[in-house]
Short mmCIF file of C-alpha atoms in Angstrom, two decimals:
data_model
loop_
_atom_site.label_atom_id
_atom_site.label_comp_id
_atom_site.label_asym_id
_atom_site.label_seq_id
_atom_site.Cartn_x
_atom_site.Cartn_y
_atom_site.Cartn_z
CA MET F 1 167.56 45.67 114.26
CA LYS F 2 167.01 49.08 115.80
CA GLY F 3 168.87 51.06 118.40
CA ASN F 4 167.06 50.63 121.71
CA PRO F 5 168.65 50.71 125.19
CA MET F 6 165.86 48.48 126.54
CA SER F 7 166.73 45.45 124.47
CA PHE F 8 168.74 43.84 121.74
CA LYS F 9 167.68 46.72 119.53
CA LEU F 10 170.75 48.57 120.81
CA SER F 11 172.82 46.86 118.14
CA LEU F 12 176.54 47.22 117.82
CA VAL F 13 176.03 49.13 114.60
CA SER F 14 173.58 51.67 115.95
CA ALA F 15 175.48 52.19 119.16
CA ALA F 16 178.85 52.62 117.50
CA LEU F 17 177.45 55.05 114.97
CA ALA F 18 175.75 57.00 117.72
CA PHE F 19 179.19 57.92 119.01
CA GLY F 20 179.84 60.14 116.04
CA LEU F 21 180.16 58.23 112.80
CA VAL F 22 178.82 60.35 109.97
CA SER F 23 177.74 58.75 106.74
CA THR F 24 178.51 60.16 103.32
CA ASN F 25 175.46 60.82 101.18
CA SER F 26 177.44 61.06 97.97
CA GLN F 27 175.55 59.70 95.01
CA ALA F 28 177.92 57.39 93.19
CA ILE F 29 175.28 56.18 90.75
CA GLU F 30 173.76 58.33 88.01
CA VAL F 31 169.99 57.99 88.01
CA THR F 32 168.31 58.13 84.62
CA ASP F 33 164.86 59.41 83.75
CA LYS F 34 163.84 55.81 83.04
CA ALA F 35 164.67 54.75 86.59
CA ARG F 36 162.77 57.70 88.04
CA LYS F 37 159.78 56.97 85.82
CA ILE F 38 159.67 53.32 86.93
CA ALA F 39 159.88 54.34 90.58
CA GLN F 40 157.12 56.91 90.23
CA SER F 41 154.76 54.82 88.10
CA THR F 42 154.95 51.57 90.09
CA ILE F 43 153.59 50.58 93.48
CA ILE F 44 156.64 50.21 95.74
CA VAL F 45 156.09 48.00 98.76
CA ASP F 46 158.70 48.17 101.50
CA SER F 47 157.66 45.53 104.01
CA HIS F 48 159.54 46.87 107.02
CA ILE F 49 159.93 50.50 108.10
CA ASP F 50 160.22 51.39 111.79
CA VAL F 51 158.46 54.74 111.85
CA PRO F 52 156.08 53.96 114.77
CA TYR F 53 158.84 53.03 117.21
CA ARG F 54 161.02 55.88 115.97
CA ILE F 55 158.37 58.52 116.67
CA LYS F 56 157.54 56.92 120.02
CA LYS F 57 161.14 57.46 121.12
CA ARG F 58 161.43 60.94 119.57
CA TRP F 59 158.27 62.36 118.07
CA GLU F 60 158.38 64.06 114.68
CA ASP F 61 155.54 64.77 112.27
CA VAL F 62 156.36 62.52 109.33
CA THR F 63 153.53 64.06 107.30
CA GLU F 64 156.02 66.90 106.77
CA ALA F 65 159.78 67.04 106.21
CA THR F 66 161.65 65.87 109.30
CA ALA F 67 165.14 66.57 110.59
CA LYS F 68 165.78 63.00 111.68
CA GLY F 69 165.07 59.48 110.52
CA ASP F 70 164.87 57.81 107.13
CA PHE F 71 161.19 58.40 106.31
CA ASP F 72 158.87 61.36 105.88
CA TYR F 73 156.26 62.36 103.31
CA PRO F 74 158.44 64.53 101.03
CA ARG F 75 161.17 61.92 100.85
CA ALA F 76 158.68 59.11 100.24
CA VAL F 77 157.17 61.10 97.36
CA GLU F 78 160.61 61.80 95.93
CA GLY F 79 161.50 58.12 96.05
CA GLY F 80 158.17 56.85 94.76
CA LEU F 81 157.51 54.84 97.92
CA ASN F 82 153.77 54.42 98.25
CA ALA F 83 153.21 51.30 100.35
CA PRO F 84 155.57 51.26 103.35
CA PHE F 85 154.62 48.65 105.96
CA MET F 86 154.70 50.35 109.34
CA SER F 87 156.44 48.04 111.80
CA ILE F 88 154.61 47.63 115.10
CA TYR F 89 157.78 46.67 116.93
CA ILE F 90 157.59 45.29 120.47
CA PRO F 91 160.90 44.77 122.33
CA ALA F 92 161.74 41.14 123.01
CA THR F 93 161.84 41.87 126.74
CA PHE F 94 158.09 42.55 126.67
CA GLU F 95 157.32 38.86 127.01
CA GLY F 96 155.97 36.71 129.77
CA PRO F 97 153.31 36.53 132.48
CA GLY F 98 152.17 39.88 133.77
CA LYS F 99 153.77 41.83 130.94
CA ASP F 100 150.60 43.23 129.46
CA PHE F 101 152.47 46.40 128.52
CA GLY F 102 153.51 44.60 125.32
CA VAL F 103 149.87 44.47 124.30
CA GLN F 104 149.43 48.07 125.37
CA MET F 105 152.47 49.23 123.40
CA ALA F 106 151.19 47.48 120.28
CA HIS F 107 147.92 49.38 120.55
CA GLU F 108 149.78 52.66 121.12
CA LEU F 109 151.93 52.14 118.04
CA ILE F 110 148.90 51.25 115.93
CA ASP F 111 147.26 54.42 117.25
CA SER F 112 150.29 56.39 116.09
CA VAL F 113 149.91 55.07 112.54
CA GLU F 114 146.23 55.95 112.52
CA ALA F 115 147.19 59.41 113.76
CA ILE F 116 149.44 59.91 110.72
CA GLU F 117 146.42 59.33 108.49
CA ALA F 118 144.24 61.58 110.67
CA ARG F 119 146.72 64.47 110.44
CA ALA F 120 147.08 64.24 106.67
CA PRO F 121 144.31 62.19 105.00
CA GLU F 122 145.19 63.78 101.67
CA LYS F 123 148.67 62.22 101.96
CA PHE F 124 148.28 58.94 103.86
CA ALA F 125 145.72 56.19 104.40
CA VAL F 126 145.92 53.05 106.49
CA ALA F 127 145.73 50.01 104.19
CA TYR F 128 144.00 46.80 105.27
CA SER F 129 144.11 44.87 101.99
CA THR F 130 145.80 44.62 98.63
CA LYS F 131 142.78 46.38 97.14
CA ASP F 132 143.33 49.29 99.52
CA VAL F 133 146.93 49.60 98.36
CA GLU F 134 145.89 49.59 94.72
CA ASP F 135 143.07 52.09 95.30
CA HIS F 136 145.31 54.42 97.29
CA PHE F 137 147.92 54.30 94.53
CA LYS F 138 145.33 55.39 91.96
CA ARG F 139 144.32 58.27 94.26
CA GLY F 140 147.94 59.37 94.80
CA VAL F 141 147.82 58.58 98.52
CA ILE F 142 150.57 56.70 100.38
CA SER F 143 149.30 53.47 101.92
CA LEU F 144 150.21 52.58 105.49
CA PRO F 145 149.74 48.83 105.96
CA MET F 146 151.03 47.42 109.26
CA GLY F 147 153.01 44.39 110.37
CA MET F 148 153.79 43.34 113.96
CA GLU F 149 157.47 42.71 114.65
CA ASN F 150 157.55 40.17 117.50
CA GLY F 151 154.45 38.14 118.37
CA SER F 152 154.71 38.73 122.12
CA PRO F 153 151.51 40.87 122.21
CA ILE F 154 149.51 37.83 121.06
CA ALA F 155 150.11 36.63 124.64
CA GLY F 156 148.97 33.08 123.95
CA SER F 157 145.50 34.16 122.84
CA ILE F 158 143.89 33.54 119.45
CA ASP F 159 141.40 36.24 120.44
CA ASN F 160 144.31 38.69 120.60
CA LEU F 161 145.40 37.58 117.13
CA LYS F 162 141.93 38.34 115.77
CA MET F 163 141.81 41.66 117.63
CA PHE F 164 145.10 42.81 116.11
CA TYR F 165 143.92 41.69 112.69
CA GLU F 166 140.86 43.90 113.13
CA ARG F 167 143.16 46.76 114.06
CA GLY F 168 145.05 46.35 110.79
CA ILE F 169 147.98 44.04 111.44
CA ARG F 170 148.63 42.05 108.27
CA TYR F 171 151.73 40.10 109.17
CA ILE F 172 153.41 38.95 112.37
CA THR F 173 157.13 38.35 112.80
CA LEU F 174 156.79 35.33 115.06
CA ALA F 175 159.73 36.19 117.35
CA HIS F 176 162.40 38.85 117.67
CA SER F 177 165.78 38.79 119.42
CA LEU F 178 164.72 36.41 122.19
CA SER F 179 162.70 33.23 122.21
CA ASN F 180 159.07 33.94 123.08
CA HIS F 181 155.93 31.87 123.68
CA ILE F 182 155.57 31.33 119.92
CA SER F 183 159.01 30.59 118.52
CA ASP F 184 162.72 30.34 119.07
CA SER F 185 164.78 33.29 117.82
CA SER F 186 167.81 33.16 115.54
CA TYR F 187 169.61 35.44 118.00
CA ASP F 188 168.81 33.44 121.15
CA LEU F 189 171.10 30.54 122.05
CA ARG F 190 168.34 29.09 124.22
CA ARG F 191 166.22 26.94 121.94
CA GLN F 192 163.44 26.16 124.39
CA TRP F 193 161.01 24.94 121.73
CA LYS F 194 163.46 23.48 119.23
CA GLY F 195 161.56 25.56 116.68
CA LEU F 196 157.93 26.52 117.26
CA SER F 197 156.02 26.04 120.50
CA ASP F 198 152.75 24.09 120.43
CA PHE F 199 150.94 27.42 120.54
CA GLY F 200 153.15 28.72 117.75
CA LYS F 201 152.10 25.81 115.54
CA GLU F 202 148.46 26.55 116.31
CA LEU F 203 149.03 30.24 115.63
CA VAL F 204 150.36 29.62 112.12
CA VAL F 205 147.16 27.71 111.27
CA GLU F 206 144.98 30.49 112.69
CA MET F 207 146.94 33.15 110.79
CA ASN F 208 146.20 31.25 107.59
CA LYS F 209 142.51 31.17 108.49
CA ILE F 210 142.12 34.89 109.07
CA GLY F 211 144.37 36.11 106.25
CA MET F 212 147.44 37.14 108.24
CA MET F 213 150.84 36.71 106.58
CA VAL F 214 153.42 34.68 108.51
CA ASP F 215 156.82 36.38 108.75
CA ILE F 216 159.83 34.15 109.36
CA SER F 217 162.47 36.89 109.73
CA HIS F 218 164.21 36.59 113.10
CA VAL F 219 163.15 32.99 113.84
CA SER F 220 165.54 30.04 114.19
CA ASP F 221 166.18 27.73 111.27
CA ALA F 222 164.16 24.96 112.92
CA ALA F 223 161.20 27.31 113.40
CA PHE F 224 161.44 28.33 109.75
CA TYR F 225 161.20 24.75 108.49
CA GLN F 226 158.41 23.85 110.91
CA THR F 227 156.44 26.88 109.75
CA LEU F 228 156.73 25.75 106.12
CA GLU F 229 155.49 22.29 107.08
CA ILE F 230 152.37 23.76 108.69
CA THR F 231 151.36 26.75 106.59
CA LYS F 232 148.90 26.45 103.73
CA ALA F 233 149.89 29.89 102.44
CA PRO F 234 153.13 31.42 101.19
CA VAL F 235 155.21 33.10 103.88
CA ILE F 236 157.41 36.19 103.87
CA ALA F 237 160.77 37.09 105.30
CA SER F 238 159.92 40.75 105.89
CA HIS F 239 163.48 42.06 106.32
CA SER F 240 166.19 39.46 105.83
CA SER F 241 169.17 39.02 103.53
CA LEU F 242 171.46 36.13 102.62
CA ARG F 243 173.76 34.11 104.85
CA ARG F 244 175.94 33.31 101.86
CA PHE F 245 177.35 36.84 102.11
CA THR F 246 177.39 36.97 105.93
CA PRO F 247 178.69 33.53 107.03
CA GLY F 248 177.51 32.40 110.44
CA PHE F 249 174.80 35.06 110.72
CA GLU F 250 171.70 32.96 111.37
CA ARG F 251 169.46 36.02 111.24
CA ASN F 252 169.92 35.85 107.45
CA MET F 253 168.72 32.94 105.30
CA ASP F 254 170.97 30.27 103.79
CA ASP F 255 170.62 28.83 100.28
CA ASP F 256 168.60 25.79 101.36
CA MET F 257 166.12 28.04 103.15
CA ILE F 258 165.79 30.25 100.07
CA LYS F 259 165.06 27.17 97.96
CA ALA F 260 162.45 25.99 100.48
CA LEU F 261 160.91 29.47 100.49
CA GLY F 262 160.73 29.32 96.71
CA LYS F 263 158.87 25.99 96.80
CA ASN F 264 156.49 27.51 99.34
CA GLY F 265 155.79 30.38 96.93
CA GLY F 266 157.02 32.92 99.45
CA VAL F 267 159.21 35.98 99.12
CA ILE F 268 162.35 37.26 100.84
CA MET F 269 162.34 41.02 101.34
CA ILE F 270 165.98 42.12 101.25
CA ASN F 271 167.25 44.13 104.23
CA PHE F 272 169.42 47.14 103.30
CA GLY F 273 171.38 47.43 106.58
CA SER F 274 175.15 47.18 106.09
CA SER F 275 175.49 44.43 108.69
CA PHE F 276 172.90 42.36 106.82
CA VAL F 277 174.60 42.51 103.44
CA SER F 278 178.34 42.91 104.09
CA LYS F 279 180.75 40.32 105.50
CA GLU F 280 183.25 43.10 106.20
CA THR F 281 180.74 45.01 108.30
CA ARG F 282 179.88 41.93 110.35
CA GLU F 283 183.57 41.27 110.97
CA TRP F 284 183.98 44.90 112.08
CA GLN F 285 181.16 44.42 114.58
CA SER F 286 182.51 41.11 115.84
CA LYS F 287 185.93 42.58 116.55
CA LEU F 288 184.42 45.47 118.50
CA SER F 289 182.20 43.08 120.43
CA LYS F 290 185.18 40.91 121.31
CA LEU F 291 187.15 43.93 122.57
CA MET F 292 184.29 44.84 124.89
CA GLU F 293 183.90 41.28 126.11
CA GLU F 294 187.61 41.04 126.88
CA ALA F 295 187.39 44.32 128.79
CA GLY F 296 184.43 43.05 130.81
CA THR F 297 182.11 45.83 129.67
CA LYS F 298 178.98 46.27 127.57
CA TRP F 299 177.01 48.96 125.77
CA GLY F 300 175.76 51.76 127.96
CA GLU F 301 178.82 51.71 130.22
CA PRO F 302 181.46 54.49 130.05
CA LYS F 303 184.26 52.01 129.42
CA ALA F 304 182.39 50.59 126.43
CA GLU F 305 182.01 54.07 124.98
CA GLU F 306 185.74 54.67 125.32
CA ILE F 307 186.54 51.39 123.59
CA ALA F 308 184.08 52.12 120.78
CA LYS F 309 185.44 55.64 120.26
CA LYS F 310 189.03 54.45 119.98
CA TYR F 311 188.07 51.51 117.77
CA ARG F 312 186.10 53.78 115.47
CA GLU F 313 188.98 56.21 115.10
CA GLU F 314 191.36 53.42 114.18
CA ASN F 315 188.86 51.41 112.10
CA PRO F 316 186.33 53.51 110.14
CA TYR F 317 182.93 51.87 109.84
CA PRO F 318 182.78 49.83 106.60
CA TYR F 319 179.50 50.83 105.00
CA ALA F 320 177.98 48.43 102.52
CA SER F 321 177.16 49.57 99.00
CA LEU F 322 174.15 49.41 96.72
CA GLU F 323 176.11 46.90 94.66
CA MET F 324 176.32 44.58 97.66
CA VAL F 325 172.55 44.76 98.13
CA LEU F 326 172.11 43.93 94.45
CA ASP F 327 174.44 40.94 94.85
CA HIS F 328 171.92 39.47 97.30
CA ILE F 329 169.11 40.00 94.80
CA ASP F 330 171.15 38.42 91.99
CA HIS F 331 171.80 35.37 94.14
CA VAL F 332 168.13 34.84 95.03
CA LYS F 333 167.23 35.15 91.37
CA ALA F 334 169.87 32.56 90.45
CA LEU F 335 168.62 30.17 93.14
CA VAL F 336 164.83 30.34 92.79
CA GLY F 337 163.94 32.93 90.15
CA ILE F 338 162.70 36.49 90.05
CA ASP F 339 159.31 35.72 91.65
CA HIS F 340 160.59 35.46 95.22
CA ILE F 341 162.39 38.79 95.80
CA GLY F 342 161.17 42.00 97.43
CA ILE F 343 162.25 44.96 99.55
CA GLY F 344 162.31 45.05 103.35
CA SER F 345 164.75 47.90 103.88
CA ASP F 346 164.54 48.23 107.69
CA TYR F 347 164.60 52.02 107.28
CA ASP F 348 164.44 53.76 110.67
CA GLY F 349 165.54 50.44 112.17
CA VAL F 350 169.25 50.08 111.45
CA GLY F 351 170.53 53.48 112.55
CA ASP F 352 173.09 55.20 110.37
CA SER F 353 174.37 51.95 108.87
CA LEU F 354 172.64 52.22 105.50
CA PRO F 355 174.64 51.87 102.29
CA ARG F 356 175.61 54.80 100.12
CA ASP F 357 172.88 55.38 97.51
CA LEU F 358 170.26 53.84 99.85
CA LYS F 359 170.38 56.32 102.72
CA ASP F 360 166.63 56.94 103.05
CA VAL F 361 163.30 56.40 101.30
CA SER F 362 164.09 59.01 98.64
CA TYR F 363 166.69 56.67 97.16
CA PHE F 364 164.45 54.08 95.51
CA PRO F 365 165.25 55.47 92.03
CA HIS F 366 168.90 54.65 92.79
CA PHE F 367 167.85 51.09 93.61
CA VAL F 368 165.92 50.86 90.34
CA GLN F 369 168.88 52.26 88.42
CA GLY F 370 171.16 49.66 89.96
CA LEU F 371 168.84 46.91 88.74
CA LEU F 372 168.68 48.44 85.27
CA ASN F 373 172.47 48.62 85.17
CA ARG F 374 172.59 44.88 85.88
CA GLY F 375 170.27 44.07 83.01
CA TYR F 376 167.00 43.54 84.89
CA THR F 377 163.97 44.19 82.70
CA GLU F 378 161.27 46.63 83.69
CA ALA F 379 158.89 43.72 84.26
CA GLU F 380 161.40 42.05 86.60
CA ILE F 381 162.00 45.29 88.49
CA LYS F 382 158.27 45.78 89.03
CA LYS F 383 158.05 42.30 90.51
CA ILE F 384 160.78 43.18 93.00
CA LEU F 385 159.27 46.57 93.82
CA SER F 386 155.85 45.14 94.68
CA GLY F 387 154.56 42.47 92.33
CA ASN F 388 155.94 39.49 94.22
CA PHE F 389 154.86 40.71 97.64
CA MET F 390 151.39 41.69 96.42
CA ARG F 391 151.00 38.22 94.89
CA VAL F 392 151.76 36.58 98.23
CA TRP F 393 149.47 38.94 100.12
CA LYS F 394 146.62 38.25 97.68
CA GLN F 395 147.16 34.49 98.00
CA VAL F 396 146.95 34.81 101.77
CA GLU F 397 143.73 36.81 101.44
CA GLU F 398 142.23 34.28 99.03
CA LEU F 399 143.14 31.29 101.21
CA ALA F 400 141.42 32.91 104.19
CA THR F 401 138.15 33.17 102.24
CA LYS F 402 138.35 29.43 101.47
CA MET F 403 139.29 28.33 104.99
#
């Protein structure tokens, strides 16, 4: 989720926090030299960071230190983050006949990623393959691979799919907050396809053929299972967490889905946003939403702002913690093993709702320390940081050469 007045991206979390909630950046965990060394000596893949849409709304030069946001070059270096997937996010409302501006926006956001490399080629390089990521790491350059969040710009055309692959897109989140021409969405009560559309089923096959990862974050449960029936390659959930800890939140994955993902060989990239990992946070949001519904108002209206302000004063926002994020990781490991866990933070996409000790991309050593404190070995941690995701990406690349 991201805050965006045009669409669902104006989440309850982002909107409520925009009215004045201030997070505490206190560091409750003591980071050891070992944790810092692991973070700095390992490729760290974060499969979902919303820099392109962030700088479209409010431009900042992320090749230097920035006043806003969760990502910039100095903080990425401090955290050891060297392979952040840039999310080419297209609002769910950019769907349907005559809405070619979704295609245009996708190109503009890809352009913005290429511009980051052009401004600072000694710091950044667009990555098109696993080999690129590995080569950039050896050179000390931060890779910028790209994934498309919401398949609307495909616009029913396999030629568009191939075009975006040529431009550097390496995964597609099939849908976003609304059903589109490819798939039903977990957020949308209208299940027009009862899973994937006929074109969506064709698209999954074509993505396998060209070496494009299939991302099942955001899609309905039915679409998830249909995708697994069709795909010849492992899939990813680029920024999802577990429904076990957020009951009723279909955007997250339940235990049966995690087990199916494990059999597929795929990986779930854990989302850091408080509302993705904390039951208490989701309940806080639901109560605020109900108050607005009862008052006959919605976000963007003065009455809604008044309700949110009063609610916030009486009920401080319940931030999640690093420990809660680690609980999700522990549970995936218990269900299907260490080989199916990764990081999809949603930095720059969940507003100021991030847990203490995970406030921006400089905090990856804190994440590593948390895993060490829970008894994870260095080999296991490296799998979570990048090994599992890179395995899936390589398998997708290899399958494409065979198909």
